[in-house]
Tab-separated table of C-alpha atoms in Angstrom:
chain	number	residue	atom	x	y	z
A	1	UNK	CA	54.647	15.791	-92.086
A	2	UNK	CA	51.229	14.285	-92.290
A	3	UNK	CA	52.723	10.919	-91.780
A	4	UNK	CA	54.393	11.992	-88.659
A	5	UNK	CA	51.249	13.589	-87.431
A	6	UNK	CA	49.193	10.521	-88.109
A	7	UNK	CA	51.824	8.434	-86.471
A	8	UNK	CA	51.657	10.571	-83.408
A	9	UNK	CA	47.860	10.556	-83.252
A	10	UNK	CA	47.373	6.844	-83.858
A	11	UNK	CA	48.789	5.686	-80.545
A	12	UNK	CA	46.863	8.388	-78.689
A	13	UNK	CA	43.472	7.385	-80.071
A	14	UNK	CA	43.128	4.053	-78.336
A	15	UNK	CA	44.433	5.593	-75.113
A	16	UNK	CA	41.706	8.242	-75.221
A	17	UNK	CA	39.083	5.616	-75.891
A	18	UNK	CA	40.293	3.576	-72.941
A	19	UNK	CA	40.113	6.622	-70.645
A	20	UNK	CA	36.516	7.348	-71.559
A	21	UNK	CA	35.152	3.843	-72.026
A	22	UNK	CA	36.651	1.913	-69.135
A	23	UNK	CA	34.612	3.684	-66.378
A	24	UNK	CA	31.460	3.327	-68.376
A	25	UNK	CA	32.099	-0.333	-68.962
A	26	UNK	CA	32.748	-0.819	-65.267
A	27	UNK	CA	29.532	1.003	-64.357
A	28	UNK	CA	27.526	-1.058	-66.830
A	29	UNK	CA	29.090	-4.289	-65.602
A	30	UNK	CA	28.496	-3.303	-61.966
A	31	UNK	CA	24.909	-2.363	-62.663
A	32	UNK	CA	24.245	-5.700	-64.359
A	33	UNK	CA	25.761	-7.566	-61.471
A	34	UNK	CA	23.696	-5.612	-58.923
A	35	UNK	CA	20.506	-6.339	-60.842
A	36	UNK	CA	21.421	-10.003	-61.014
A	37	UNK	CA	22.089	-10.176	-57.275
A	38	UNK	CA	18.904	-8.246	-56.537
A	39	UNK	CA	16.828	-10.776	-58.465
A	40	UNK	CA	18.476	-13.709	-56.698
A	41	UNK	CA	17.994	-12.205	-53.232
A	42	UNK	CA	14.314	-11.341	-53.351
A	43	UNK	CA	13.462	-14.449	-51.267
A	44	UNK	CA	16.250	-13.958	-48.695
A	45	UNK	CA	15.921	-12.034	-45.435
A	46	UNK	CA	19.001	-9.844	-45.338
A	47	UNK	CA	19.867	-7.746	-42.270
A	48	UNK	CA	18.723	-4.171	-42.301
A	49	UNK	CA	22.258	-2.734	-42.488
A	50	UNK	CA	23.040	-4.915	-45.609
A	51	UNK	CA	19.873	-4.422	-47.655
A	52	UNK	CA	20.210	-4.555	-51.483
A	53	UNK	CA	19.461	-0.856	-51.853
A	54	UNK	CA	22.232	0.044	-49.423
A	55	UNK	CA	24.736	-2.229	-51.192
A	56	UNK	CA	23.833	-0.797	-54.586
A	57	UNK	CA	24.170	2.769	-53.309
A	58	UNK	CA	27.619	2.094	-51.862
A	59	UNK	CA	28.838	0.449	-55.053
A	60	UNK	CA	27.646	3.326	-57.218
A	61	UNK	CA	29.277	5.875	-54.924
A	62	UNK	CA	32.554	3.985	-55.083
A	63	UNK	CA	32.438	3.699	-58.868
A	64	UNK	CA	31.740	7.410	-59.321
A	65	UNK	CA	34.625	8.308	-57.032
A	66	UNK	CA	36.949	6.021	-59.000
A	67	UNK	CA	35.817	7.444	-62.329
A	68	UNK	CA	36.486	10.954	-61.112
A	69	UNK	CA	39.938	9.925	-59.998
A	70	UNK	CA	40.687	8.390	-63.387
A	71	UNK	CA	39.670	11.570	-65.179
A	72	UNK	CA	42.183	13.597	-63.208
A	73	UNK	CA	44.882	10.888	-63.253
A	74	UNK	CA	44.914	8.998	-66.582
A	75	UNK	CA	48.055	7.090	-65.719
A	76	UNK	CA	46.167	5.070	-63.109
A	77	UNK	CA	43.335	4.006	-65.436
A	78	UNK	CA	44.910	0.808	-66.599
A	79	UNK	CA	45.823	-0.155	-63.083
A	80	UNK	CA	42.327	0.617	-61.819
A	81	UNK	CA	40.742	-1.165	-64.763
A	82	UNK	CA	42.780	-4.244	-64.146
A	83	UNK	CA	42.302	-4.312	-60.443
A	84	UNK	CA	38.694	-3.092	-60.183
A	85	UNK	CA	37.282	-6.459	-61.123
A	86	UNK	CA	39.252	-8.104	-58.349
A	87	UNK	CA	37.111	-9.831	-55.729
A	88	UNK	CA	38.613	-7.867	-52.864
A	89	UNK	CA	36.249	-4.971	-53.575
A	90	UNK	CA	33.228	-7.255	-53.083
A	91	UNK	CA	34.302	-9.416	-50.178
A	92	UNK	CA	31.918	-7.691	-47.755
A	93	UNK	CA	29.010	-8.309	-50.098
A	94	UNK	CA	29.843	-11.947	-50.703
A	95	UNK	CA	30.079	-12.731	-46.958
A	96	UNK	CA	26.651	-11.225	-46.304
A	97	UNK	CA	25.129	-13.224	-49.134
A	98	UNK	CA	26.730	-16.406	-47.912
A	99	UNK	CA	25.606	-15.911	-44.273
A	100	UNK	CA	22.049	-15.091	-45.341
A	101	UNK	CA	21.963	-18.131	-47.581
A	102	UNK	CA	23.258	-20.369	-44.802
A	103	UNK	CA	20.676	-18.952	-42.423
A	104	UNK	CA	17.913	-19.621	-44.913
A	105	UNK	CA	19.098	-23.219	-45.377
A	106	UNK	CA	19.188	-23.787	-41.618
A	107	UNK	CA	15.636	-22.505	-41.241
A	108	UNK	CA	14.466	-24.705	-44.059
A	109	UNK	CA	16.143	-27.795	-42.607
A	110	UNK	CA	14.703	-26.966	-39.174
A	111	UNK	CA	11.200	-26.804	-40.590
A	112	UNK	CA	11.669	-30.126	-42.263
A	113	UNK	CA	12.901	-31.726	-39.040
A	114	UNK	CA	9.677	-30.820	-37.223
A	115	UNK	CA	7.666	-33.218	-39.345
A	116	UNK	CA	7.023	-36.445	-37.415
A	117	UNK	CA	6.687	-39.522	-39.584
A	118	UNK	CA	4.767	-42.491	-38.240
A	119	UNK	CA	5.002	-46.018	-39.568
A	120	UNK	CA	1.979	-47.034	-41.606
A	121	UNK	CA	1.411	-50.137	-39.468
A	122	UNK	CA	1.172	-48.245	-36.146
A	123	UNK	CA	-1.358	-45.827	-34.674
A	124	UNK	CA	-0.702	-42.190	-34.022
A	125	UNK	CA	-0.543	-41.237	-30.343
A	126	UNK	CA	-0.001	-37.889	-28.742
A	127	UNK	CA	3.095	-37.685	-26.546
A	128	UNK	CA	2.311	-38.629	-22.954
A	129	UNK	CA	2.341	-35.758	-20.471
A	130	UNK	CA	4.769	-36.214	-17.618
A	131	UNK	CA	3.060	-35.887	-14.227
A	132	UNK	CA	4.785	-33.565	-11.795
A	133	UNK	CA	5.755	-34.981	-8.411
A	134	UNK	CA	5.458	-31.509	-6.900
A	135	UNK	CA	1.750	-31.510	-7.714
A	136	UNK	CA	1.331	-34.784	-5.837
A	137	UNK	CA	3.136	-33.362	-2.818
A	138	UNK	CA	0.911	-30.285	-2.916
A	139	UNK	CA	-2.235	-32.416	-3.002
A	140	UNK	CA	-0.907	-34.482	-0.099
A	141	UNK	CA	-0.206	-31.328	1.920
A	142	UNK	CA	-3.720	-29.991	1.246
A	143	UNK	CA	-5.183	-33.316	2.359
A	144	UNK	CA	-3.188	-33.251	5.611
A	145	UNK	CA	-4.316	-29.690	6.384
A	146	UNK	CA	-7.973	-30.560	5.727
A	147	UNK	CA	-7.659	-33.622	7.957
A	148	UNK	CA	-6.196	-31.538	10.778
A	149	UNK	CA	-8.993	-28.977	10.468
A	150	UNK	CA	-11.645	-31.694	10.605
A	151	UNK	CA	-9.870	-33.298	13.539
A	152	UNK	CA	-9.821	-29.968	15.404
A	153	UNK	CA	-13.547	-29.484	14.759
A	154	UNK	CA	-14.252	-32.985	16.030
A	155	UNK	CA	-12.179	-32.281	19.133
A	156	UNK	CA	-14.244	-29.153	19.799
A	157	UNK	CA	-17.421	-31.174	19.473
A	158	UNK	CA	-15.985	-33.863	21.753
A	159	UNK	CA	-15.216	-31.290	24.447
A	160	UNK	CA	-18.710	-29.843	24.298
A	161	UNK	CA	-20.251	-33.309	24.354
A	162	UNK	CA	-18.070	-34.258	27.307
A	163	UNK	CA	-19.613	-31.471	29.389
A	164	UNK	CA	-23.131	-31.906	27.898
A	165	UNK	CA	-23.759	-28.178	27.594
A	166	UNK	CA	-26.917	-28.753	25.540
A	167	UNK	CA	-28.477	-30.577	28.454
A	168	UNK	CA	-27.353	-27.833	30.837
A	169	UNK	CA	-28.955	-25.150	28.669
A	170	UNK	CA	-32.280	-26.991	28.549
A	171	UNK	CA	-32.254	-27.469	32.319
A	172	UNK	CA	-31.530	-23.813	33.010
A	173	UNK	CA	-34.212	-22.540	30.641
A	174	UNK	CA	-36.677	-24.908	32.282
A	175	UNK	CA	-35.865	-24.189	35.935
A	176	UNK	CA	-34.712	-20.541	35.898
A	177	UNK	CA	-37.555	-18.020	35.548
A	178	UNK	CA	-37.375	-14.453	34.296
A	179	UNK	CA	-33.642	-14.482	33.483
A	180	UNK	CA	-33.509	-15.519	29.834
A	181	UNK	CA	-30.929	-12.885	28.870
A	182	UNK	CA	-28.658	-13.899	31.751
A	183	UNK	CA	-28.966	-17.625	30.966
A	184	UNK	CA	-28.170	-17.060	27.291
A	185	UNK	CA	-25.080	-15.072	28.203
A	186	UNK	CA	-23.889	-17.754	30.655
A	187	UNK	CA	-24.258	-20.496	28.065
A	188	UNK	CA	-22.456	-18.397	25.475
A	189	UNK	CA	-19.441	-17.950	27.760
A	190	UNK	CA	-19.359	-21.632	28.729
A	191	UNK	CA	-19.582	-22.806	25.124
A	192	UNK	CA	-16.699	-20.575	24.080
A	193	UNK	CA	-14.475	-21.557	26.991
A	194	UNK	CA	-15.134	-25.295	27.165
A	195	UNK	CA	-14.704	-25.812	23.418
A	196	UNK	CA	-10.945	-26.274	23.941
A	197	UNK	CA	-8.540	-27.166	26.725
A	198	UNK	CA	-5.956	-24.480	25.881
A	199	UNK	CA	-6.569	-21.003	27.328
A	200	UNK	CA	-4.604	-17.856	28.111
A	201	UNK	CA	-6.637	-16.958	31.215
A	202	UNK	CA	-9.292	-18.502	33.466
A	203	UNK	CA	-12.992	-17.819	32.923
A	204	UNK	CA	-14.403	-15.540	35.635
A	205	UNK	CA	-18.174	-14.875	35.667
A	206	UNK	CA	-19.859	-12.572	38.170
A	207	UNK	CA	-23.590	-12.899	38.990
A	208	UNK	CA	-24.911	-9.615	40.368
A	209	UNK	CA	-28.422	-8.564	41.307
A	210	UNK	CA	-30.896	-8.067	44.161
A	211	UNK	CA	-31.748	-10.973	46.509
A	212	UNK	CA	-34.106	-13.730	45.369
A	213	UNK	CA	-33.736	-13.292	41.585
A	214	UNK	CA	-32.096	-16.699	40.948
A	215	UNK	CA	-28.333	-16.131	41.241
A	216	UNK	CA	-27.694	-18.837	43.822
A	217	UNK	CA	-30.193	-21.127	42.102
A	218	UNK	CA	-28.202	-20.886	38.854
A	219	UNK	CA	-25.013	-21.607	40.811
A	220	UNK	CA	-26.642	-24.684	42.342
A	221	UNK	CA	-27.757	-25.921	38.894
A	222	UNK	CA	-24.225	-25.449	37.530
A	223	UNK	CA	-22.692	-27.371	40.431
A	224	UNK	CA	-25.215	-30.183	40.055
A	225	UNK	CA	-24.642	-30.499	36.323
A	226	UNK	CA	-20.830	-30.472	36.417
A	227	UNK	CA	-20.806	-32.995	39.255
A	228	UNK	CA	-22.813	-35.320	37.021
A	229	UNK	CA	-20.539	-34.980	33.969
A	230	UNK	CA	-17.287	-34.880	35.965
A	231	UNK	CA	-16.125	-36.179	39.293
A	232	UNK	CA	-17.268	-34.446	42.473
A	233	UNK	CA	-13.628	-33.594	43.173
A	234	UNK	CA	-13.596	-31.012	40.366
A	235	UNK	CA	-16.485	-28.851	41.645
A	236	UNK	CA	-16.159	-26.589	44.690
A	237	UNK	CA	-19.027	-24.623	46.250
A	238	UNK	CA	-17.667	-22.064	48.673
A	239	UNK	CA	-20.111	-20.174	50.899
A	240	UNK	CA	-18.440	-17.350	52.791
A	241	UNK	CA	-20.802	-17.463	55.807
A	242	UNK	CA	-20.206	-21.197	56.132
A	243	UNK	CA	-16.494	-21.589	55.351
A	244	UNK	CA	-15.219	-18.319	56.814
A	245	UNK	CA	-17.821	-16.858	59.218
A	246	UNK	CA	-15.380	-14.928	61.435
A	247	UNK	CA	-13.151	-12.128	60.204
A	248	UNK	CA	-10.565	-13.111	62.811
A	249	UNK	CA	-10.047	-16.397	60.968
A	250	UNK	CA	-9.280	-14.674	57.668
A	251	UNK	CA	-5.602	-15.859	57.469
A	252	UNK	CA	-6.714	-19.444	58.020
A	253	UNK	CA	-9.497	-19.030	55.445
A	254	UNK	CA	-6.996	-17.536	53.037
A	255	UNK	CA	-4.670	-20.520	53.365
A	256	UNK	CA	-7.518	-23.026	53.184
A	257	UNK	CA	-8.993	-21.504	50.010
A	258	UNK	CA	-5.576	-21.341	48.308
A	259	UNK	CA	-4.840	-24.985	49.093
A	260	UNK	CA	-8.232	-26.158	47.836
A	261	UNK	CA	-7.933	-24.279	44.557
A	262	UNK	CA	-4.316	-25.364	43.932
A	263	UNK	CA	-5.002	-29.008	44.724
A	264	UNK	CA	-8.132	-29.175	42.582
A	265	UNK	CA	-6.531	-27.375	39.623
A	266	UNK	CA	-3.475	-29.656	39.665
A	267	UNK	CA	-5.577	-32.807	39.783
A	268	UNK	CA	-7.861	-31.556	37.001
A	269	UNK	CA	-4.887	-30.764	34.759
A	270	UNK	CA	-3.654	-34.349	35.043
A	271	UNK	CA	-7.029	-35.691	33.882
A	272	UNK	CA	-7.474	-32.910	31.287
A	273	UNK	CA	-10.593	-31.509	32.897
A	274	UNK	CA	-11.622	-27.973	33.764
A	275	UNK	CA	-12.617	-27.464	37.421
A	276	UNK	CA	-15.531	-25.284	38.507
A	277	UNK	CA	-15.351	-22.982	41.561
A	278	UNK	CA	-18.627	-21.405	42.740
A	279	UNK	CA	-18.109	-18.728	45.388
A	280	UNK	CA	-21.358	-17.435	46.902
A	281	UNK	CA	-21.901	-14.421	49.186
A	282	UNK	CA	-18.809	-12.698	47.804
A	283	UNK	CA	-20.017	-9.343	49.185
A	284	UNK	CA	-19.128	-10.706	52.642
A	285	UNK	CA	-15.524	-11.566	51.736
A	286	UNK	CA	-12.766	-9.567	53.401
A	287	UNK	CA	-10.340	-7.584	51.205
A	288	UNK	CA	-7.529	-9.986	52.139
A	289	UNK	CA	-9.540	-12.952	50.911
A	290	UNK	CA	-10.395	-11.060	47.710
A	291	UNK	CA	-6.682	-10.386	47.179
A	292	UNK	CA	-5.957	-14.097	47.533
A	293	UNK	CA	-8.689	-14.920	45.062
A	294	UNK	CA	-7.574	-12.321	42.516
A	295	UNK	CA	-4.117	-13.920	42.210
A	296	UNK	CA	-5.734	-16.968	40.611
A	297	UNK	CA	-7.430	-14.774	37.985
A	298	UNK	CA	-4.212	-13.394	36.486
A	299	UNK	CA	-3.127	-14.514	32.987
A	300	UNK	CA	0.607	-14.821	33.875
A	301	UNK	CA	0.331	-18.232	35.576
A	302	UNK	CA	1.201	-21.822	34.802
A	303	UNK	CA	-1.067	-23.712	32.440
A	304	UNK	CA	-3.050	-25.593	35.057
A	305	UNK	CA	-4.272	-22.359	36.682
A	306	UNK	CA	-5.403	-20.977	33.316
A	307	UNK	CA	-7.865	-23.848	32.808
A	308	UNK	CA	-10.492	-23.090	35.447
A	309	UNK	CA	-13.953	-21.518	35.786
A	310	UNK	CA	-14.818	-19.191	38.675
A	311	UNK	CA	-18.398	-18.111	39.431
A	312	UNK	CA	-18.733	-15.112	41.785
A	313	UNK	CA	-22.235	-14.624	43.257
A	314	UNK	CA	-23.093	-11.459	45.176
A	315	UNK	CA	-25.803	-8.853	45.813
A	316	UNK	CA	-23.415	-6.014	44.919
A	317	UNK	CA	-25.138	-3.610	42.543
A	318	UNK	CA	-28.594	-4.934	43.427
A	319	UNK	CA	-30.037	-1.527	44.328
A	320	UNK	CA	-28.724	0.024	41.097
A	321	UNK	CA	-30.271	-2.803	39.068
A	322	UNK	CA	-33.620	-2.377	40.864
A	323	UNK	CA	-33.672	1.353	40.148
A	324	UNK	CA	-32.768	0.834	36.509
A	325	UNK	CA	-35.457	-1.821	35.937
A	326	UNK	CA	-38.207	0.265	37.565
A	327	UNK	CA	-37.244	3.290	35.467
A	328	UNK	CA	-37.253	1.308	32.220
A	329	UNK	CA	-40.433	-0.730	32.583
A	330	UNK	CA	-41.773	0.375	29.206
A	331	UNK	CA	-38.699	-0.898	27.336
A	332	UNK	CA	-39.627	-3.533	24.788
A	333	UNK	CA	-38.253	-7.059	25.051
A	334	UNK	CA	-36.497	-6.512	21.731
A	335	UNK	CA	-34.168	-4.058	23.488
A	336	UNK	CA	-33.041	-6.462	26.231
A	337	UNK	CA	-29.488	-6.508	24.867
A	338	UNK	CA	-29.284	-2.727	25.032
A	339	UNK	CA	-30.627	-2.796	28.593
A	340	UNK	CA	-27.935	-5.282	29.604
A	341	UNK	CA	-25.193	-3.066	28.155
A	342	UNK	CA	-26.563	-0.064	30.025
A	343	UNK	CA	-26.662	-2.082	33.248
A	344	UNK	CA	-23.032	-3.112	32.757
A	345	UNK	CA	-22.099	0.528	32.290
A	346	UNK	CA	-23.697	1.242	35.694
A	347	UNK	CA	-22.522	-1.798	37.679
A	348	UNK	CA	-18.959	-2.325	36.483
A	349	UNK	CA	-17.472	0.878	37.999
A	350	UNK	CA	-19.048	-0.008	41.359
A	351	UNK	CA	-17.540	-3.486	41.365
A	352	UNK	CA	-14.084	-2.339	40.232
A	353	UNK	CA	-14.091	0.347	42.908
A	354	UNK	CA	-14.801	-2.360	45.489
A	355	UNK	CA	-11.905	-4.545	44.266
A	356	UNK	CA	-9.834	-4.694	41.025
A	357	UNK	CA	-10.489	-8.433	40.569
A	358	UNK	CA	-13.753	-7.566	38.765
A	359	UNK	CA	-11.697	-6.091	35.899
A	360	UNK	CA	-11.074	-9.637	34.663
A	361	UNK	CA	-14.666	-10.820	35.218
A	362	UNK	CA	-17.601	-11.094	32.809
A	363	UNK	CA	-20.432	-9.404	34.687
A	364	UNK	CA	-23.951	-10.797	34.230
A	365	UNK	CA	-26.721	-8.725	35.851
A	366	UNK	CA	-29.901	-10.432	37.106
A	367	UNK	CA	-33.049	-8.304	36.880
A	368	UNK	CA	-36.197	-8.208	39.024
A	369	UNK	CA	-38.789	-11.001	38.809
A	370	UNK	CA	-42.396	-10.286	37.898
A	371	UNK	CA	-45.377	-11.822	39.692
A	372	UNK	CA	-45.827	-14.454	36.967
A	373	UNK	CA	-42.255	-15.613	37.582
A	374	UNK	CA	-42.944	-15.899	41.321
A	375	UNK	CA	-46.001	-18.066	40.591
A	376	UNK	CA	-43.776	-20.385	38.550
A	377	UNK	CA	-41.383	-20.566	41.494
A	378	UNK	CA	-44.240	-21.664	43.775
A	379	UNK	CA	-45.359	-24.274	41.232
A	380	UNK	CA	-41.868	-25.710	40.887
A	381	UNK	CA	-41.302	-25.816	44.645
A	382	UNK	CA	-44.626	-27.521	45.357
A	383	UNK	CA	-43.962	-30.186	42.726
A	384	UNK	CA	-40.517	-30.756	44.212
A	385	UNK	CA	-42.069	-31.237	47.652
A	386	UNK	CA	-44.739	-33.580	46.291
A	387	UNK	CA	-47.687	-31.229	46.922
A	388	UNK	CA	-50.675	-30.853	44.632
A	389	UNK	CA	-50.177	-27.649	42.630
A	390	UNK	CA	-53.569	-25.946	42.956
A	391	UNK	CA	-53.517	-22.823	40.781
A	392	UNK	CA	-55.817	-20.745	42.997
A	393	UNK	CA	-53.820	-21.684	46.062
A	394	UNK	CA	-50.556	-20.792	44.333
A	395	UNK	CA	-51.909	-17.378	43.308
A	396	UNK	CA	-53.055	-16.795	46.882
A	397	UNK	CA	-49.564	-17.572	48.187
A	398	UNK	CA	-47.968	-15.312	45.579
A	399	UNK	CA	-50.254	-12.410	46.505
A	400	UNK	CA	-48.927	-12.532	50.085
A	401	UNK	CA	-45.527	-11.256	48.930
A	402	UNK	CA	-44.542	-7.594	48.497
A	403	UNK	CA	-44.202	-6.064	45.032
A	404	UNK	CA	-43.043	-2.948	43.243
A	405	UNK	CA	-45.918	-1.676	41.114
A	406	UNK	CA	-45.024	0.485	38.131
A	407	UNK	CA	-46.218	0.768	34.550
A	408	UNK	CA	-48.954	-1.825	35.091
A	409	UNK	CA	-46.436	-4.472	36.185
A	410	UNK	CA	-45.622	-6.027	39.555
A	411	UNK	CA	-42.042	-6.886	40.515
A	412	UNK	CA	-41.370	-8.971	43.622
A	413	UNK	CA	-39.257	-7.089	46.161
A	414	UNK	CA	-37.654	-10.283	47.499
A	415	UNK	CA	-38.054	-12.325	44.339
A	416	UNK	CA	-38.500	-16.050	45.003
A	417	UNK	CA	-36.495	-15.951	48.221
A	418	UNK	CA	-39.528	-16.549	50.488
A	419	UNK	CA	-41.153	-19.188	48.278
A	420	UNK	CA	-39.490	-22.104	50.046
A	421	UNK	CA	-40.554	-20.874	53.481
A	422	UNK	CA	-44.167	-20.396	52.328
A	423	UNK	CA	-44.341	-23.887	50.843
A	424	UNK	CA	-42.832	-25.483	53.953
A	425	UNK	CA	-45.659	-24.000	56.045
A	426	UNK	CA	-48.104	-26.031	53.981
């Protein structure tokens, strides 16, 4: 009986040992392998999703689940023990190790390839920088633009030198008395307009003021100067009382003036010059003649009619200027610019009401002349006539004229208009 019992227990003993020891042996073997792999992979950069801790955790979870299965199903223990060590359970781990190792080798070989070895017999030179052709083109373009700018500036200077405006300014400051603000404004407009030959409208300047203050004298100086720097054919002085004395002849005057302007402008455009038209006594022009003149002032014309200078001389607004000057005698010379703006505010509506052509004109008011300015007119006229300029005699002649007296100053009523007649009597 005991023999049978021992015979029945002896085959069961090793089976029980295998059920209890095989999972433990697998866990111990797995743990040793994980520790071995962990030591070998300390220098490798594994991806975050395949870190050693994650791999170890998954393996332990799988082993525990298998051990629990074996406890409930002993018949599968031998099968699991035989097949657990198969490499198919660790294929995912082996591929990650292999890819990381290959990546590490590639990085190492790449670092080694960066080392440049030079022969001992040669010198070490840095690699030559390749020059960009685009940079050369950019420098060439900048040079061309700078050259064009300099050429344009030289052309502006050539135009101003061609008309000798510096000489004109000196002459006007020397021979025109008491009208410094007006002369400066005239020269400013001429310098701006004559600096180039391309314009979008003609230059129209209107001289307005009482008689004898130098308006016609400035027009005469302009005509004289431009005749000297250009041909006489490009300067026209038109006096209404001389060229169109009768109102009945207005249609003929209208046709004559249009033909003269058109012919002169066309000829000047061929020679690249700017003609000058000086129209005096404009206050005597008929409305029909003003209409004819205004058509040449419009901007919507052909190019040749845009390159022209028109000077309109008249006594329109003279009484308003006289009243303004006498009421502002105490105004300092530093406020001359403000006085001119106030005069424009007074005169411009009067001129535009007379005819719309003054909308396109730059109005320059001429103020009253003081007694000292009249004395200078006498001195200049006597020297022109070849007479000895005696100062006491000049002052005696100047005292024979009529003056406005206000604020301790004397303003000539007729300006220098009677100076020529007084000198001729001598």
